[in-house]
Each structure stands twice: as structure tokens, then as C-alpha cells.
Amino acid sequence: MSLSIPGAPNAGLFKPGYQNYDAEDGAVIRNIDACRTIASTVQTSLGPYGCNKIVINHLAKMILTSDAATILRELEVVHPAAKLLVMASQQQEAEMGDATNLVIVLAGELLRKAEELIRMGLKTSDIVQGYEKAQEFALKTLEELEVDKVEDMRSLEELSKAIRTVVASKQTGNEDFLADMVAEAVLAVLPKNPANFNVDNIRVVKIMGGSLEQSKVVKGMVFGREPEGSIKKATKAKVGVYSCPIDISQTETKGTVLLKNAQDMLDFTKGEESQIETIVKELHDSGLRVVVAGSTIGELPLHYLNRAGILVIKILSKFELRRLCRVVGATPLARLGAPMPDEMGSVDVVETLEIGGDRVTVFRQENEQTRTATLVLRGATQNQLDDVERAVDDGVNVVKAITKDARLVPGAGATEMQLVERIGALGERTPGLMQYAIRKYASAFEVIPRTLAESAGLDATEVLSRLYTAHVQKRAPKENVNGDKQQQQQKNAKDKDGKAAAEEAEDQFWWCTGVDIENEDGTGVLDAEECGILDLMVVKSWAIKLATEAARTVLSVDQIIVARQAGGPKPPGPNPNWDED
């Protein structure tokens, strides 16, 4: 009796409809290709001169931005390996709020280098081990590259220094103005212990028209609508916040009323009117001069509120209502009636302003410290305003990161070039097959300065050769071949002439040479520390960690098994005519 041999691999193993991609079919190489595609999509958007992308999402909304986090959020990536990179980028956005592009680009480059090694014949396990060792060394090296620190969190100048580079990558040319604005807003809400700083306390209101220079910071909250009644301004007022409708309550059952004459008709609404009048009188007597409603406001209550001289505004977003309660110190009430003294809030100024044709209501606290600050942004188009908002958002998130670690490293690709140099030296000293992976890991960092130079229209090869020269030439006096820095420092200290000490001070941060995207002196390189191009060390280290982890995870996958989609009718799609009246 002959054995029945199945015609296809795994033929009787899975249910019909399964798809199986194995290592023999080149699953690893295909995964790397998918990841490289997603990396090349956002790579051109890296840096201040990075290109914008137009993404039209599933709701047919157009998004124009160079922000990698936004691009990836709007693209629906379905390839499982590429999804791992997107998840790493989202984690960076959640943790640090910046350098999402660095994670994707670096992970994509690490995988490209790994592909070269796989084609040479290295096993993925050797590459993964080499990458792990190189990552540990890279994070240690990063600690040594500190050039500056945010000494005083409450200094506008110190805070702007750290925010400036982050904002410049999204809004080049406006970085000084925006960095100062973000720093001013942060200082207005910074609590006694900076570690308790909440990113949600900085709000943004976008008003079209005018230019970016007309933007300003308001200590308090700004709502894009005017009050409902005729009272438009209040000062030093008590505030009551209601999450319920300000109207007469409707009965649950319907009733029929028989009216016999005109007098009956006149008397019919008297009860309602007197009830509303009593409630509004209670509000006025309790000292309330501003009423905030989280739902509808009836015409009858509005009439009596106007007569009582009470400003009334409708805020339909429950999140905005909560934030306003935090600003004025009020408790939102679910019943209509006079609040208790501890349920009332207070505000210094509520006023209606006209900004560029739009009327807005401002709740402002005059004292130094406030719970919420709002940036009123002006711009020509909605897309530009959205992009400025993303730059502001990144700047605010960086302040949160500063509260964890205030150390700064040189930007403009200088840190990456130094990592190429130092990790490459580690590869030279490492025995065995691991050295190939470590050397490739080092060369992957070259992608950052190369991309910066290419997006600025410079000759990338020439700029990189200058950077390599600058980062190598001063290595010899700093560190002898055995890497024994201590002996070198002792030798310098013993030098009676003092020349070595002077040189040491002069060349203190000799690794700060980075890419000059404006190419002012024609060389394409600059001193990043001198030009104030500084990145947060903690953001860089998180990006390196997440990019390496993502690359190692993709390399560890040797098989993908895709189940057939569940049967049954398809879920209803979005209505194609959703925006028509």
C-alpha cells in the first residue's frame, strides 16, 4: 500500500484559504522590502527642508504635512512587518512626541544593511546579536556626547534653546518666533514641580487670515464662538458651569389642554415664565455673572438671563467644558439652580474679541500663573495652520521630555556622524562574524546627514566626506589607540605650558560638526553647538532604542501565516455622500 503524499506543503494542516510565507520563499527579504518602502515614503520628509506629502484619507480629507507621525496615522498600512515599524513610530510619538521620522528612517536603513549581510551569507541570528551589542554601545556613547543642558526650566531663553530645533524641523524660518511663543505659554502654566507639567494645559485655536507673526499667547481659554445673549463682557465674575440644558424640562407624557378664551391662552405660559424667572433670580442673587452651558439654551431663559445682566455661553464639547472648569475652578452641575459657593468658579476677564473677522470669547486670568494657556495661531490656509499646530505640539512635548532629562546633544546630523565613527571603531575591535553586523549598524546612521544634505540640494557625497574628515581628524589627541582616556588626561594636566589645557577647552565639543542646510560658507558643514542646533538626548536615545528593536523584531520573523478573512456579509462602508446636505 503506497503512502499518500500531499501535493502542496502543509496541504492538510490548515483550513482552506490560509496563506503561508516561509523563509525558503524569501519571507525575510520580502519583509525587509516592505519596511524599506514605508521608510522611503517618509525619508524625504526628514529635516527642515523635508518635502511635504499630500495624503487623502478614507474620508476624502486632504492632509498636507511633512510630519511622519501624521502621514503614518492617515495611511492604513496592512503589511504585518511594515506595521511593526509604524507601531514603533507611534510608541515614540506617545513617549516623546518627536523624532518619529528618525525611528522609521533608521529602522528602514538598519534593515537595508541587514539585507546586504543576508545576501553575503550571514544568519539573521548573528545580525540580531550584533545589532543588540551595537545598540548598547550607541546608548552609552550618546551619554558622552552631551554639549549643553537646560539649566533653568523657568527661563524663557533656556527653554527656547531646546524647543527651537524641534520647531525648525517643521517650520523652518519661523522657529525663533514659535519657540519663544511655546516657551511663554509653557511658563504660564508650569507648576511648582515641573515634573507635574501636563501637555494638555497648552491649547491651540486656529483662526484663518493674517500672518503667523500676528499669533499670540492668551493666559486662559479661547472659544471660537461669541456669547449667546446680549451681554458680551464680564470682569472679576463668579462662574457657574452646567452640563444640562438651560431650559424648562419637558414632560415625559403628552397632554391635551383645552383653551376656552384669550385669557386662558395668556395665562397658559405664565407658570413656565415665573418658574424660569425664579431660577434666574436665584442665580443672580447667588452672585453668578457668567453662566456656561454644556447643552442647549432656551429662548425664554436667555431673555431673563439678559435682563439679569448675566453673560451666557454655550460650549458643546464635554472635554472643553472640563478644561474650562479647571481654569475657573468650578464644578460642572447636572441640575439647573443656584450653585453652592464651593461649586462656583471665578474668572478675571471674559470678553468677546474680533480676530480676523471671527468673533471669539476669551476667558482670561490676570495673575502670573494659570491652569491653561492658549496659543491663538493665524495663517493663510487651513493646511498651514494645521502644520504650525503640529510644530507647536512637538515643542510642547519636548518640554515634557526636558522634565525627565534636560541634557542636549548636537543636532544637524553631528551626533549621528559621531556614532558612525565610534560604533565603527567598536566593530573593528570585535572578533567573529558579529563585527560585520556592528559595522553595518554604524554605517546605518549615515542616512540622517545624507538625507539632510540631499533635501537641502547639496552634494551629499562631498558633505559626508567633509563630515568624516572633521569627526576623525581630532580623534587622535583625544583618545590613544587603546582607548585609555585617563592617561591622556593626566598627560594634559602635567603639561606645564598649559597649551594642552587651552586646546582641550577650545576643542571641548569637537564632534559638533553637522550639515549646514543653508550652505552659507559654501562648505555644507557647520558647528551645530555654535549655531544652537541642539537635540534632546532622551529623545534620540528613545528613537535609537525603538528603531533597533523594530529592526531586530522584523529580522527575527521567518514565517508569516495569514488566515482567511472571516465570512459573512461585509460591514457597511462609509456613506459616499456624507458631506451633502
XYZ file of C-alpha atoms in Angstrom, residues 45-548:
504
model
C 10.262 64.479 4.777
C 13.186 64.433 7.247
C 14.641 67.746 8.412
C 13.753 71.437 7.945
C 13.886 71.244 4.127
C 11.999 67.926 4.027
C 9.303 67.591 1.360
C 5.594 67.732 2.207
C 3.258 64.851 1.397
C -0.374 65.140 0.352
C -2.371 62.309 1.918
C -6.058 61.917 1.078
C -7.603 59.711 3.752
C -10.654 57.406 3.652
C -12.964 60.377 4.368
C -11.561 62.193 1.297
C -9.949 64.779 3.598
C -6.689 66.218 2.280
C -3.744 66.369 4.710
C -0.622 68.257 3.619
C 2.298 67.743 6.011
C 5.902 66.618 6.455
C 5.172 65.158 9.910
C 5.877 61.404 9.792
C 3.506 60.595 12.684
C 0.575 62.259 10.859
C 1.444 60.642 7.495
C 1.608 57.151 9.027
C -1.562 57.712 11.058
C -3.510 58.576 7.911
C -2.039 55.745 5.806
C -3.634 52.386 6.522
C -0.639 50.039 6.446
C -1.697 46.375 6.210
C 1.620 44.545 5.726
C 2.378 42.901 9.098
C 6.151 43.624 9.035
C 5.715 47.266 7.977
C 3.100 47.587 10.738
C 5.836 46.799 13.295
C 7.757 49.899 12.136
C 4.616 52.033 12.291
C 3.933 50.784 15.830
C 7.494 51.693 16.893
C 6.959 55.179 15.454
C 3.615 55.521 17.305
C 5.336 54.485 20.542
C 7.947 57.232 20.010
C 5.096 59.729 19.444
C 3.405 58.591 22.681
C 6.604 58.666 24.759
C 8.396 61.748 23.411
C 6.117 63.404 20.839
C 9.048 63.975 18.454
C 11.621 62.131 16.245
C 9.012 59.724 14.818
C 10.641 60.103 11.396
C 14.061 59.215 12.824
C 12.670 55.888 14.128
C 11.222 54.863 10.739
C 14.211 56.041 8.651
C 16.789 54.459 10.966
C 14.876 51.159 11.228
C 14.485 51.070 7.408
C 18.225 51.691 6.923
C 19.168 49.036 9.523
C 17.032 46.531 7.625
C 18.594 47.549 4.284
C 22.059 46.923 5.747
C 20.830 43.598 7.178
C 19.647 42.555 3.714
C 23.186 43.077 2.376
C 24.533 40.862 5.164
C 21.903 38.144 4.494
C 22.876 38.128 0.801
C 26.532 37.772 1.908
C 25.511 34.609 3.777
C 25.194 35.731 7.420
C 22.446 34.192 9.542
C 19.778 36.519 10.942
C 20.701 35.387 14.486
C 24.275 36.761 14.008
C 22.871 40.064 12.720
C 20.378 40.365 15.615
C 23.146 39.733 18.203
C 25.456 42.232 16.515
C 22.705 44.873 16.415
C 21.956 44.288 20.109
C 25.600 44.798 21.121
C 25.914 47.881 18.876
C 22.718 49.380 20.358
C 24.050 49.086 23.923
C 27.292 50.781 22.863
C 25.401 53.511 20.943
C 23.310 54.427 24.017
C 26.456 54.585 26.209
C 28.231 56.728 23.605
C 25.250 59.084 23.423
C 25.749 59.867 27.143
C 29.281 61.137 26.345
C 28.104 63.479 23.574
C 26.331 65.963 25.879
C 27.202 69.555 24.901
C 24.634 71.581 26.844
C 21.826 71.350 29.360
C 18.615 73.229 30.160
C 19.814 74.667 33.469
C 16.710 76.606 34.478
C 13.255 75.387 33.413
C 11.737 78.770 34.318
C 13.993 80.767 31.996
C 12.394 81.725 28.665
C 15.798 81.796 26.946
C 16.882 78.352 28.231
C 13.554 76.762 27.296
C 13.524 78.343 23.795
C 17.029 76.939 23.199
C 15.727 73.363 23.489
C 12.402 73.952 21.646
C 13.935 75.844 18.705
C 15.457 72.881 16.813
C 12.300 70.772 17.144
C 10.088 73.542 15.747
C 12.630 74.293 12.969
C 12.233 70.786 11.538
C 8.532 71.552 10.808
C 8.506 75.350 10.367
C 11.916 76.460 9.144
C 12.291 80.252 9.171
C 9.699 80.763 11.918
C 11.467 78.700 14.593
C 12.610 81.642 16.782
C 9.155 83.237 16.909
C 7.316 79.945 17.542
C 9.859 78.657 20.098
C 9.502 81.867 22.149
C 5.699 81.621 21.930
C 5.632 77.993 23.075
C 8.101 78.755 25.889
C 5.941 81.713 27.033
C 2.816 79.517 27.078
C 4.621 76.730 28.972
C 5.998 79.124 31.606
C 2.465 80.484 32.184
C 1.205 77.017 33.195
C 4.375 75.405 34.632
C 3.569 74.067 38.140
C 5.877 74.384 41.179
C 7.220 70.893 40.457
C 7.993 70.858 36.679
C 7.648 67.042 36.619
C 3.865 67.547 37.017
C 3.653 69.582 33.782
C 0.642 68.433 31.723
C 0.824 68.739 27.923
C -2.991 69.107 27.805
C -2.747 72.510 29.550
C -1.466 74.145 26.335
C -4.365 74.622 23.905
C -4.325 75.812 20.290
C -7.001 77.854 18.483
C -6.564 78.314 14.726
C -8.031 81.393 13.052
C -7.563 81.808 9.314
C -6.307 85.097 7.912
C -3.410 87.362 8.781
C 0.159 86.146 9.089
C 1.911 83.866 11.564
C 3.529 86.903 13.262
C 0.058 88.006 14.453
C -0.265 84.855 16.592
C -0.257 85.394 20.354
C -0.452 83.638 23.723
C -3.539 84.062 25.938
C -3.428 83.075 29.622
C -6.698 81.217 29.806
C -9.019 79.696 27.225
C -10.295 80.906 23.861
C -13.544 79.622 22.310
C -14.328 80.151 18.638
C -17.867 81.495 19.261
C -19.459 84.512 20.911
C -21.858 84.528 23.900
C -25.499 83.690 23.198
C -27.096 86.733 24.838
C -26.571 90.466 24.571
C -24.026 90.619 27.464
C -20.561 90.296 25.899
C -18.172 91.153 28.737
C -17.690 90.452 32.447
C -14.830 91.202 34.853
C -13.985 89.681 38.259
C -17.051 87.480 37.881
C -18.333 84.317 39.523
C -18.852 81.465 37.034
C -21.392 78.639 37.065
C -20.899 75.657 34.743
C -23.919 73.495 33.790
C -23.695 70.248 31.837
C -27.513 70.149 31.468
C -29.711 72.216 29.074
C -30.729 75.651 30.372
C -34.405 75.343 29.529
C -37.700 74.274 31.016
C -37.781 70.497 31.369
C -40.095 68.593 29.015
C -42.756 66.262 30.441
C -42.453 62.551 29.711
C -46.113 62.161 28.660
C -48.165 64.224 26.243
C -51.259 66.005 27.457
C -54.133 67.924 25.885
C -55.086 71.383 27.101
C -58.478 72.936 26.329
C -58.303 76.745 25.996
C -61.722 78.469 26.093
C -60.824 82.134 25.634
C -57.970 84.601 25.048
C -57.281 84.999 28.792
C -56.695 81.238 29.131
C -54.147 81.487 26.346
C -52.321 84.397 28.031
C -52.279 82.582 31.368
C -51.102 79.275 29.803
C -47.327 80.054 29.787
C -47.398 82.160 32.993
C -46.379 79.193 35.182
C -43.410 78.378 32.976
C -42.296 82.010 32.862
C -42.500 82.517 36.607
C -40.577 79.279 37.210
C -37.737 80.353 34.862
C -37.738 83.873 36.352
C -37.375 82.425 39.855
C -34.414 80.239 38.800
C -32.613 83.148 37.065
C -33.259 85.396 40.111
C -31.677 82.691 42.314
C -28.625 82.612 40.025
C -28.313 86.398 40.131
C -28.742 86.561 43.908
C -26.041 83.907 44.430
C -23.560 86.257 42.732
C -23.230 84.471 39.356
C -22.402 86.799 36.460
C -21.232 84.189 33.911
C -23.137 81.006 33.005
C -21.548 78.279 30.855
C -23.938 75.730 29.315
C -22.862 72.326 28.008
C -26.102 71.863 26.074
C -28.974 73.882 24.575
C -30.170 77.254 25.898
C -33.893 78.032 25.562
C -35.128 81.430 24.345
C -37.133 82.132 27.497
C -34.221 81.558 29.940
C -31.981 83.599 27.606
C -34.406 86.538 27.819
C -34.342 86.504 31.657
C -30.534 85.999 31.777
C -30.109 89.078 29.541
C -32.429 91.066 31.821
C -30.394 90.000 34.858
C -27.143 91.077 33.160
C -25.638 87.551 33.144
C -23.246 86.564 30.327
C -24.180 83.141 28.929
C -22.075 80.992 26.540
C -22.670 77.554 25.070
C -19.751 75.044 24.928
C -20.833 71.767 23.354
C -17.572 69.806 23.783
C -17.535 68.000 27.135
C -13.713 67.948 27.056
C -13.545 71.732 26.609
C -16.121 72.068 29.409
C -13.854 70.053 31.737
C -10.828 72.152 30.833
C -12.767 75.368 31.465
C -13.803 74.029 34.886
C -10.100 73.525 35.614
C -9.261 77.098 34.558
C -12.020 78.835 36.561
C -12.100 76.315 39.448
C -15.791 75.415 39.089
C -17.741 72.148 39.421
C -19.986 71.176 36.484
C -23.606 70.872 37.665
C -26.166 68.447 36.227
C -29.163 70.362 37.631
C -30.392 73.885 36.948
C -30.332 76.056 40.049
C -28.135 78.285 42.190
C -24.739 76.621 42.834
C -23.174 76.322 46.297
C -20.258 78.726 46.968
C -17.683 75.911 46.573
C -19.242 74.842 43.231
C -18.771 78.294 41.694
C -15.616 79.324 39.863
C -14.155 82.769 39.312
C -12.599 84.466 36.327
C -10.821 87.817 35.976
C -11.979 88.722 32.451
C -14.486 87.241 29.999
C -14.606 89.251 26.789
C -15.552 88.930 23.146
C -12.847 89.888 20.659
C -12.825 90.050 16.893
C -9.797 88.337 15.350
C -9.596 88.366 11.573
C -13.358 88.564 11.071
C -14.043 85.751 13.565
C -15.597 86.634 16.909
C -14.105 84.662 19.809
C -14.733 84.587 23.555
C -11.715 84.728 25.850
C -11.690 83.511 29.466
C -8.581 85.131 30.912
C -6.913 85.019 34.325
C -4.788 88.098 35.010
C -2.467 86.579 37.641
C 1.010 85.251 36.799
C 0.204 81.535 36.993
C -2.792 79.995 35.209
C -4.050 76.442 34.720
C -4.324 76.684 30.914
C -2.679 78.821 28.227
C -3.942 79.091 24.647
C -1.951 79.872 21.513
C -4.085 81.779 19.001
C -2.497 80.888 15.647
C -3.024 82.910 12.461
C -2.241 81.789 8.919
C -3.263 81.960 5.284
C -4.650 78.445 4.785
C -6.104 75.692 6.933
C -3.288 73.320 5.921
C -0.635 75.800 7.031
C -2.402 76.279 10.377
C -2.577 72.506 10.880
C 1.148 72.216 10.197
C 2.001 75.031 12.630
C -0.196 73.306 15.227
C 1.842 70.092 14.783
C 5.079 72.075 15.240
C 3.669 73.641 18.448
C 2.553 70.211 19.643
C 6.096 68.842 19.142
C 7.553 71.824 21.001
C 5.233 71.296 23.995
C 6.024 67.565 24.085
C 9.742 68.351 24.161
C 9.185 70.409 27.331
C 7.620 67.312 28.891
C 10.752 65.357 27.874
C 13.007 68.075 29.377
C 11.376 67.476 32.775
C 12.703 63.871 32.569
C 16.196 64.639 31.205
C 17.433 68.131 30.310
C 20.690 67.142 28.560
C 21.240 68.247 24.949
C 23.373 66.768 22.153
C 24.388 68.444 18.856
C 21.848 68.233 16.023
C 22.249 68.692 12.226
C 23.435 65.063 11.897
C 26.544 65.681 14.070
C 25.571 63.144 16.760
C 24.827 60.505 14.106
C 28.208 61.060 12.409
C 29.998 60.628 15.727
C 28.041 57.413 16.366
C 29.105 56.136 12.903
C 32.726 56.807 13.869
C 32.642 55.303 17.375
C 30.448 52.252 16.661
C 32.579 51.572 13.559
C 35.676 51.517 15.810
C 33.877 49.023 18.104
C 33.227 46.794 15.055
C 36.943 46.833 14.193
C 37.795 45.561 17.697
C 35.086 42.848 17.805
C 36.111 39.314 16.786
C 33.933 36.865 14.866
C 31.004 37.326 12.478
C 29.365 39.849 14.815
C 31.769 42.557 13.642
C 30.073 42.700 10.211
C 26.685 43.414 11.804
C 28.200 46.073 14.124
C 29.943 47.843 11.230
C 26.724 47.824 9.189
C 24.814 49.147 12.245
C 27.313 52.024 12.435
C 27.032 52.891 8.735
C 23.197 52.947 9.001
C 23.408 56.223 10.990
C 24.947 57.848 7.908
C 21.419 58.016 6.413
C 20.487 61.036 8.607
C 23.213 63.518 7.483
C 22.932 62.163 3.916
C 19.159 62.802 3.818
C 19.583 66.285 5.361
C 22.166 67.193 2.695
C 20.092 65.777 -0.179
C 16.871 67.526 0.877
C 18.797 70.837 1.046
C 20.061 70.345 -2.535
C 23.712 69.827 -1.539
C 26.161 67.282 -2.930
C 25.640 64.590 -0.268
C 28.865 62.676 -1.047
C 31.007 65.808 -0.725
C 29.288 66.918 2.508
C 29.679 63.430 4.035
C 33.381 63.293 3.157
C 33.873 66.664 4.923
C 31.927 65.404 7.955
C 34.009 62.198 8.114
C 37.209 64.279 7.973
C 36.007 66.610 10.747
C 34.905 63.752 13.017
C 38.061 61.672 12.539
C 40.906 64.210 12.472
C 40.670 65.292 16.125
C 40.211 61.775 17.452
C 43.950 61.047 17.886
C 44.823 63.633 20.594
C 41.630 62.800 22.490
C 41.975 59.071 22.806
C 45.002 56.822 22.214
C 44.746 53.544 20.292
C 43.926 51.525 23.406
C 41.160 53.968 24.278
C 42.847 54.861 27.583
C 41.445 58.379 28.128
C 42.671 58.634 31.720
C 46.367 58.534 30.770
C 45.767 61.149 28.111
C 44.012 63.464 30.614
C 46.840 63.027 33.174
C 49.399 63.853 30.476
C 47.456 67.018 29.605
C 47.241 68.004 33.281
C 51.014 67.614 33.732
C 51.740 69.845 30.740
C 53.297 72.895 32.458
C 52.952 75.073 29.396
C 49.175 74.976 29.634
C 48.852 74.631 25.852
C 47.197 71.230 26.129
C 44.644 72.639 28.584
C 43.886 75.514 26.215
C 43.471 73.122 23.289
C 41.253 70.895 25.455
C 38.995 73.876 26.250
C 38.977 75.004 22.619
C 38.161 71.527 21.288
C 35.819 70.607 24.110
C 32.998 69.623 21.768
C 34.970 68.671 18.672
C 32.240 66.267 17.474
C 29.708 69.075 16.812
C 30.306 69.340 13.042
C 26.986 68.842 11.272
C 25.247 69.551 7.938
C 24.737 73.225 7.021
C 21.487 73.083 5.032
C 21.717 76.787 4.183
C 25.314 76.312 2.964
C 26.301 79.831 4.000
C 30.083 79.366 3.710
C 29.922 77.029 0.699
C 31.331 74.012 2.557
C 27.985 72.494 3.576
C 29.148 71.911 7.176
C 28.776 73.953 10.402
C 29.345 73.770 14.151
C 25.945 72.650 15.490
C 26.669 73.748 19.066
C 27.756 77.234 17.961
C 24.659 77.638 15.755
C 22.324 76.488 18.558
C 21.138 73.354 16.709
C 20.618 71.080 19.713
C 18.544 67.920 20.151
C 17.357 66.354 23.403
C 19.456 63.349 24.360
C 16.491 61.430 25.822
C 14.518 61.776 22.529
C 17.495 60.493 20.498
C 18.101 57.539 22.817
C 14.414 56.501 22.687
C 14.471 56.739 18.871
C 17.623 54.548 18.630
C 16.128 52.038 21.075
C 12.795 51.748 19.271
C 14.305 51.681 15.752
C 16.761 48.906 16.697
